[in-house]
Amino acid sequence: MYKYIYWYKFASPTQDYKPVILLTGGSSEVGVATAKLLSSHPEYRVVVTARDTATLILQIPENDHVWIMPLDIVDEESRSKAVEKIFERWGRVDIYINTSDICYRSSLEETRDEDDLLHMQKNYLGPVSLIRTLLPKMRKNGKGKIINISSVSGLLAFPTMSSYSASKFALEGAMESLWYELRPFGIDVALVQPGFIHSAKHSRIKFSDTKPNQEHPYEDMYTSMIPFVASLKNRSLSTPQSIAELTYNVIRTERPPLWVPASFDAEFFYYFKRWFPRRVFLPFFYWLMPNSKNWGHRVTRKHDTIWGVRVIRNLVRYLQRRATVLFGAKKNT
Ligand SMILES: NC(=O)c1ccc[n+]([C@@H]2O[C@H](COP(=O)([O-])OP(=O)(O)OC[C@H]3O[C@@H](n4cnc5c(N)ncnc54)[C@H](OP(=O)(O)O)[C@@H]3O)[C@@H](O)[C@H]2O)c1
């Protein structure tokens, strides 16, 4: 969709220098696809970073415009060392692309504190701190782009993904604020928001080492959500390659938008959340989740109302409140 809406704003670099792109999380599936795509465009110079560069170098060969560099996004020293080296060799960073992430599965109750912290460090604090290091120099150039691969989980929080969603919400909030702050300096901020991507990521998803709980209160939730998400991912038309192509289009776009939904489901969730009344939206989504009416049934008795009835009751209450507000406003005028 993006390609068709923004085609008239696409431009190739015309400067007398090749813009420098810094890509973190280069070993992620989306990272590798983006790095491969960018390395086929010699009009850019690209620095691809990962913690383990040995495997990355086999996938993306280095040359005069592709540079593979070790960088651990959560390590302050590693971040500043990498930035220093890039400025020493190429003198600038014009575009920063962040694809780093981790995603553990667990209910909030069963998530370990250290896993919450790891999500925040990897998905939010690390990238934001790197942006902070880059900004003084990018600002002086009077142009540039900061592109984050976010997620639909930065718009909607799904059950058993609280840490991941919290870190993506944090990233989205910070980038929205940054969009305003950098507008006077000609630096664009964009959040590419994939929904479900057809990738092998699902098989690698880890679980927070849960605190032992004999009751297994969330077991039904896990056993319904895991195959559900896996099947949505398998059916998705969106791939790491399509996300890489979209990111490339964002790079080429003059003044790209802040929010760039990156798949059909992401577009759907984006408009659904904006236009649907929240009182209805949450129960409706709960109802859509697989087998949700039986979640927790072994340890709670709180399932005495039929779903459809509860949704309609909430809708009626919502309409009643809206009507009261409207009539009240008329009386006062
Ligand atoms: N795949 C999807 O279905 C999907 C859906 C929506 C959004 N997204 C977003 O798209 C981006 C790329 O996703 P992806 O699926 O391509 O990622 P991925 O293949 O799962 O890559 C994971 C990345 O996380 C790092 N990592 C793994 N374990 C770590 C640990 N214990 N500590 C620190 N770092 C660790 C790795 O970097 P190192 O090499 O440096 O270790 C690697 O680059 C992410 O921002 C993600 O949120 C993906």
Coordinates of C-alpha atoms and ligand atoms in Angstrom, one line a residue:
M1 CA 0.0 0.0 0.0
Y2 CA 2.8 2.4 1.0
K3 CA 4.5 2.0 -2.4
Y4 CA 1.3 3.2 -4.1
I5 CA 0.6 6.1 -1.8
Y6 CA 4.1 7.6 -1.5
W7 CA 5.5 6.8 -5.0
Y8 CA 5.6 10.5 -5.9
K9 CA 7.9 11.3 -2.9
F10 CA 10.5 8.6 -3.9
A11 CA 13.9 10.1 -4.6
S12 CA 17.4 8.6 -5.2
P13 CA 20.3 10.2 -3.4
T14 CA 21.7 13.0 -5.6
Q15 CA 24.4 14.3 -3.3
D16 CA 28.1 14.2 -4.1
Y17 CA 28.5 11.7 -1.2
K18 CA 27.0 8.3 -0.6
P19 CA 24.6 8.4 2.4
V20 CA 25.8 6.2 5.3
I21 CA 23.2 3.8 6.8
L22 CA 23.7 2.1 10.2
L23 CA 21.7 -1.1 10.7
T24 CA 21.5 -2.7 14.1
G25 CA 20.1 -6.2 14.6
G26 CA 21.6 -7.2 11.3
S27 CA 21.5 -10.9 12.2
S28 CA 17.7 -10.9 12.6
E29 CA 15.7 -12.3 9.7
V30 CA 14.4 -8.8 8.7
G31 CA 18.0 -7.4 9.4
V32 CA 19.6 -9.9 6.9
A33 CA 17.0 -9.2 4.2
T34 CA 17.4 -5.5 4.7
A35 CA 21.2 -5.7 4.6
K36 CA 21.2 -7.8 1.5
L37 CA 18.8 -5.4 -0.3
L38 CA 20.9 -2.3 0.7
S39 CA 24.2 -4.0 -0.3
S40 CA 22.8 -4.3 -3.8
H41 CA 22.5 -0.5 -3.9
P42 CA 26.0 0.9 -4.2
E43 CA 24.6 4.5 -4.0
Y44 CA 24.5 3.9 -0.2
R45 CA 27.2 2.9 2.3
V46 CA 25.9 0.5 4.9
V47 CA 27.2 -0.6 8.2
V48 CA 25.5 -3.9 9.3
T49 CA 25.9 -4.8 13.0
A50 CA 25.3 -7.8 15.1
R51 CA 26.8 -9.4 18.2
D52 CA 28.1 -12.4 16.2
T53 CA 29.6 -11.0 13.0
A54 CA 31.2 -14.4 11.9
T55 CA 28.0 -15.9 10.6
L56 CA 26.8 -12.5 9.3
I57 CA 29.9 -12.1 7.1
L58 CA 29.1 -15.4 5.3
Q59 CA 25.7 -14.1 4.4
I60 CA 26.6 -10.6 3.5
P61 CA 30.0 -10.1 1.9
E62 CA 31.9 -7.0 2.8
N63 CA 33.1 -4.5 0.1
D64 CA 33.8 -0.8 -0.3
H65 CA 30.2 0.1 0.6
V66 CA 29.3 -2.7 3.0
W67 CA 30.9 -3.0 6.4
I68 CA 30.1 -5.6 9.0
M69 CA 30.8 -4.6 12.5
P70 CA 30.2 -6.1 16.0
L71 CA 27.8 -4.2 18.2
D72 CA 25.8 -5.2 21.2
I73 CA 22.9 -2.8 21.5
V74 CA 22.7 -3.3 25.3
D75 CA 26.3 -2.5 25.9
E76 CA 27.2 1.2 26.2
E77 CA 30.8 0.8 25.4
S78 CA 30.1 -1.3 22.3
R79 CA 27.6 1.3 21.1
S80 CA 30.0 4.2 21.4
K81 CA 32.9 2.3 20.0
A82 CA 31.0 1.4 16.9
V83 CA 29.8 5.0 16.3
E84 CA 33.3 6.3 16.8
K85 CA 34.7 3.8 14.2
I86 CA 32.0 4.8 11.6
F87 CA 32.7 8.5 12.0
E88 CA 36.5 7.8 11.8
R89 CA 36.1 5.9 8.5
W90 CA 33.1 7.4 6.8
G91 CA 32.6 10.6 8.7
R92 CA 28.8 10.5 9.0
V93 CA 25.6 8.5 9.7
D94 CA 22.6 9.7 7.6
I95 CA 20.1 6.9 8.3
Y96 CA 19.8 4.7 11.4
I97 CA 17.7 1.5 11.0
N98 CA 16.9 -0.5 14.2
T99 CA 15.7 -4.1 13.8
S100 CA 17.0 -5.5 17.1
D101 CA 14.5 -7.3 19.3
I102 CA 13.8 -10.2 21.6
C103 CA 10.4 -11.7 22.2
Y104 CA 9.7 -14.0 25.1
R105 CA 6.3 -15.6 25.8
S106 CA 4.8 -15.5 29.2
S107 CA 1.9 -14.2 31.2
L108 CA 2.8 -11.1 33.1
E109 CA 2.3 -12.9 36.4
E110 CA 4.8 -15.6 35.4
T111 CA 7.4 -13.3 33.7
R112 CA 10.7 -13.0 35.6
D113 CA 11.9 -9.5 36.4
E114 CA 15.2 -10.1 34.6
D115 CA 13.3 -10.9 31.4
D116 CA 11.2 -7.7 31.6
L117 CA 14.5 -5.8 31.9
L118 CA 16.1 -7.7 29.0
H119 CA 13.1 -6.7 26.7
M120 CA 13.4 -3.1 27.7
Q121 CA 17.2 -3.1 27.3
K122 CA 17.2 -4.8 23.9
N123 CA 14.0 -3.4 22.3
Y124 CA 13.9 0.1 23.8
L125 CA 16.7 1.4 26.0
G126 CA 19.6 0.2 23.8
P127 CA 18.2 1.7 20.5
V128 CA 17.1 4.9 22.1
S129 CA 20.5 5.4 23.7
L130 CA 22.2 4.8 20.3
I131 CA 19.9 7.4 18.7
R132 CA 21.0 9.8 21.5
T133 CA 24.6 9.2 20.6
L134 CA 24.0 9.8 16.9
L135 CA 21.7 12.8 17.1
P136 CA 24.2 15.7 17.7
K137 CA 26.0 14.8 14.5
M138 CA 22.9 14.1 12.5
R139 CA 21.3 17.4 13.6
K140 CA 24.3 19.3 12.3
N141 CA 23.8 17.7 8.8
G142 CA 20.3 19.1 8.8
K143 CA 18.8 15.9 7.4
G144 CA 18.6 12.2 8.1
K145 CA 16.2 9.4 9.0
I146 CA 15.7 7.3 12.1
I147 CA 13.7 4.1 11.1
N148 CA 12.6 1.6 13.7
I149 CA 11.2 -1.8 12.9
S150 CA 8.5 -1.8 15.5
S151 CA 5.5 -4.2 15.5
V152 CA 1.8 -4.3 15.6
S153 CA 2.5 -5.2 19.3
G154 CA 3.3 -1.5 19.7
L155 CA -0.3 -0.7 18.9
L156 CA -2.1 -3.7 20.5
A157 CA -1.0 -5.9 23.4
F158 CA -1.6 -9.6 23.0
P159 CA -1.9 -12.0 25.9
T160 CA 1.3 -13.8 27.0
M161 CA 3.4 -11.0 25.3
S162 CA 3.3 -8.3 28.0
S163 CA 7.1 -7.7 28.1
Y164 CA 7.4 -7.5 24.3
S165 CA 4.4 -5.2 24.0
A166 CA 5.5 -3.0 26.8
S167 CA 8.9 -2.5 25.1
K168 CA 7.4 -1.8 21.7
F169 CA 4.8 0.6 23.2
A170 CA 7.8 2.4 24.9
L171 CA 9.6 2.6 21.6
E172 CA 6.6 3.9 19.8
G173 CA 5.9 6.6 22.5
A174 CA 9.5 7.8 22.4
M175 CA 9.6 7.9 18.6
E176 CA 6.3 9.9 18.5
S177 CA 7.9 12.4 20.8
L178 CA 11.1 12.4 18.8
W179 CA 9.2 13.1 15.6
Y180 CA 8.2 16.5 16.9
E181 CA 11.6 17.2 18.4
L182 CA 13.5 16.5 15.2
R183 CA 11.1 18.1 12.7
P184 CA 12.8 21.5 12.9
F185 CA 16.1 19.9 12.1
G186 CA 15.0 18.0 9.0
I187 CA 15.4 14.6 10.5
D188 CA 12.5 12.1 9.8
V189 CA 11.4 9.5 12.3
A190 CA 9.5 6.4 11.1
L191 CA 8.1 3.3 12.7
V192 CA 7.7 0.4 10.3
Q193 CA 5.0 -1.8 11.9
P194 CA 4.9 -5.4 10.7
G195 CA 2.0 -7.7 11.9
F196 CA 2.5 -11.4 11.5
I197 CA 5.6 -12.2 9.3
H198 CA 6.0 -15.5 7.5
S199 CA 9.3 -16.4 9.1
A200 CA 11.0 -19.0 11.3
K201 CA 10.9 -16.7 14.3
H202 CA 8.0 -18.6 15.9
S203 CA 10.0 -21.8 16.3
R204 CA 12.7 -19.8 18.1
I205 CA 10.5 -18.0 20.6
K206 CA 11.6 -18.5 24.1
F207 CA 9.6 -18.6 27.3
S208 CA 10.4 -16.7 30.5
D209 CA 11.5 -19.3 33.0
T210 CA 8.2 -19.2 34.9
K211 CA 7.8 -19.2 38.6
P212 CA 6.5 -22.6 39.6
N213 CA 2.7 -22.5 40.0
Q214 CA 1.0 -25.9 40.7
E215 CA -2.4 -24.6 39.5
H216 CA -1.1 -23.8 35.9
P217 CA -3.7 -21.0 35.7
Y218 CA -2.5 -19.8 32.2
E219 CA -2.0 -23.2 30.6
D220 CA -5.2 -23.0 28.5
M221 CA -4.1 -19.5 27.3
Y222 CA -0.6 -20.8 26.2
T223 CA -1.9 -23.9 24.5
S224 CA -4.5 -21.9 22.5
M225 CA -2.3 -18.9 21.7
I226 CA 0.8 -20.7 20.5
P227 CA -0.7 -22.7 17.6
F228 CA -3.0 -19.7 16.8
V229 CA 0.0 -17.3 16.3
A230 CA 2.0 -19.9 14.5
S231 CA -0.8 -20.5 12.0
L232 CA -1.3 -16.7 11.5
K233 CA 2.4 -16.4 10.8
N234 CA 2.4 -19.3 8.4
R235 CA -0.5 -17.9 6.4
S236 CA 0.9 -14.3 6.3
L237 CA 1.8 -12.8 3.0
S238 CA 4.3 -10.6 4.7
T239 CA 8.0 -11.8 4.7
P240 CA 11.4 -10.5 5.9
Q241 CA 12.0 -9.6 2.3
S242 CA 8.8 -7.5 2.0
I243 CA 9.6 -5.7 5.2
A244 CA 13.1 -5.0 3.8
E245 CA 11.6 -3.6 0.6
L246 CA 9.2 -1.4 2.5
T247 CA 12.1 -0.1 4.7
Y248 CA 14.0 0.7 1.5
N249 CA 11.0 2.7 0.2
V250 CA 10.9 4.6 3.5
I251 CA 14.6 5.4 3.1
R252 CA 13.8 6.8 -0.4
T253 CA 10.8 8.8 0.6
E254 CA 11.1 12.5 1.3
R255 CA 9.3 13.2 4.5
P256 CA 7.9 9.7 5.2
P257 CA 5.1 9.3 7.7
L258 CA 5.8 8.3 11.3
W259 CA 3.6 5.2 11.3
V260 CA 4.1 2.8 8.4
P261 CA 1.8 -0.3 8.8
A262 CA 3.8 -3.1 7.1
S263 CA 1.3 -5.8 6.3
F264 CA -2.4 -6.3 5.7
D265 CA -3.1 -7.3 9.3
A266 CA -1.1 -4.3 10.6
E267 CA -3.2 -1.9 8.5
F268 CA -6.4 -3.7 9.8
F269 CA -5.3 -3.4 13.5
Y270 CA -4.2 0.2 13.0
Y271 CA -7.6 1.4 11.7
F272 CA -9.6 -1.0 13.9
K273 CA -8.0 0.4 17.0
R274 CA -8.5 4.0 15.9
W275 CA -12.1 3.7 15.0
F276 CA -13.6 1.1 17.2
P277 CA -14.9 2.3 20.7
R278 CA -12.6 0.8 23.3
R279 CA -15.4 -0.6 25.5
V280 CA -16.3 -2.8 22.6
F281 CA -12.9 -3.3 21.1
L282 CA -11.3 -5.2 24.1
P283 CA -14.2 -7.7 24.7
F284 CA -14.5 -8.2 20.9
F285 CA -10.8 -9.1 20.7
Y286 CA -11.0 -11.3 23.7
W287 CA -13.9 -13.1 22.0
L288 CA -11.8 -13.5 18.8
M289 CA -8.9 -15.2 20.7
P290 CA -8.9 -19.0 20.3
N291 CA -10.8 -20.9 22.9
S292 CA -10.9 -17.8 25.2
K293 CA -14.1 -18.6 26.8
N294 CA -12.4 -21.6 28.5
W295 CA -9.2 -19.7 29.6
G296 CA -8.6 -20.2 33.3
H297 CA -11.7 -22.4 33.7
R298 CA -9.9 -24.9 35.9
V299 CA -9.0 -22.3 38.5
T300 CA -11.9 -19.7 38.3
R301 CA -15.6 -19.8 38.4
K302 CA -16.0 -16.4 36.6
H303 CA -17.5 -17.6 33.4
D304 CA -21.1 -17.3 34.1
T305 CA -22.1 -14.8 31.3
I306 CA -22.5 -15.8 27.6
W307 CA -20.0 -13.9 25.5
G308 CA -22.3 -12.3 23.0
V309 CA -24.6 -11.1 25.8
R310 CA -21.6 -9.4 27.6
V311 CA -20.5 -7.7 24.4
I312 CA -24.0 -6.4 23.6
R313 CA -24.5 -5.3 27.2
N314 CA -21.2 -3.3 27.1
L315 CA -22.3 -1.8 23.8
V316 CA -25.7 -0.7 25.2
R317 CA -24.0 0.8 28.3
Y318 CA -21.6 2.7 26.0
L319 CA -24.4 4.1 23.8
Q320 CA -26.3 5.1 27.0
R321 CA -23.4 7.0 28.3
R322 CA -22.8 8.8 24.9
A323 CA -26.5 9.7 24.8
T324 CA -26.4 11.1 28.3
V325 CA -23.4 13.3 27.3
L326 CA -25.1 14.5 24.2
F327 CA -28.5 15.4 25.8
G328 CA -26.7 17.0 28.7
A329 CA -24.7 19.2 26.3
K330 CA -28.0 20.3 24.5
K331 CA -29.7 21.3 27.7
N332 CA -26.8 23.6 28.7
T333 CA -26.8 25.5 25.4
Ligands
LIG1 N1 9.2 -11.9 12.9 C1 8.0 -11.4 13.2 O1 7.0 -12.1 13.1 C2 7.9 -10.0 13.6 C3 6.6 -9.5 13.7 C4 6.4 -8.1 14.0 C5 7.5 -7.3 14.2 N2 8.8 -7.8 14.1 C6 9.9 -7.0 14.3 O2 10.9 -7.0 13.2 C7 12.2 -6.9 13.7 C8 13.0 -8.0 13.3 O3 12.4 -9.2 13.7 P1 13.0 -10.7 13.3 O4 11.9 -11.6 13.4 O5 13.7 -10.6 12.0 O6 14.1 -10.9 14.5 P2 14.9 -12.3 14.8 O7 15.2 -13.0 13.6 O8 14.2 -13.0 15.9 O9 16.2 -11.7 15.4 C9 16.5 -11.6 16.7 C10 17.5 -10.6 17.0 O10 17.6 -10.5 18.4 C11 18.9 -10.6 18.9 N3 18.9 -11.5 20.1 C12 18.4 -12.7 20.2 N4 18.6 -13.2 21.5 C13 19.1 -12.2 22.2 C14 19.4 -12.1 23.6 N5 19.2 -13.1 24.5 N6 20.0 -11.0 24.0 C15 20.1 -10.0 23.2 N7 19.8 -10.0 21.9 C16 19.3 -11.1 21.4 C17 19.8 -11.0 17.8 O11 20.8 -10.1 17.6 P3 22.4 -10.4 17.8 O12 22.9 -11.1 16.6 O13 23.0 -9.1 18.0 O14 22.4 -11.4 19.0 C18 18.9 -10.9 16.5 O15 19.3 -9.9 15.6 C19 12.1 -6.8 15.3 O16 12.1 -5.5 15.7 C20 10.7 -7.4 15.5 O17 10.1 -6.8 16.7 C21 9.0 -9.2 13.7

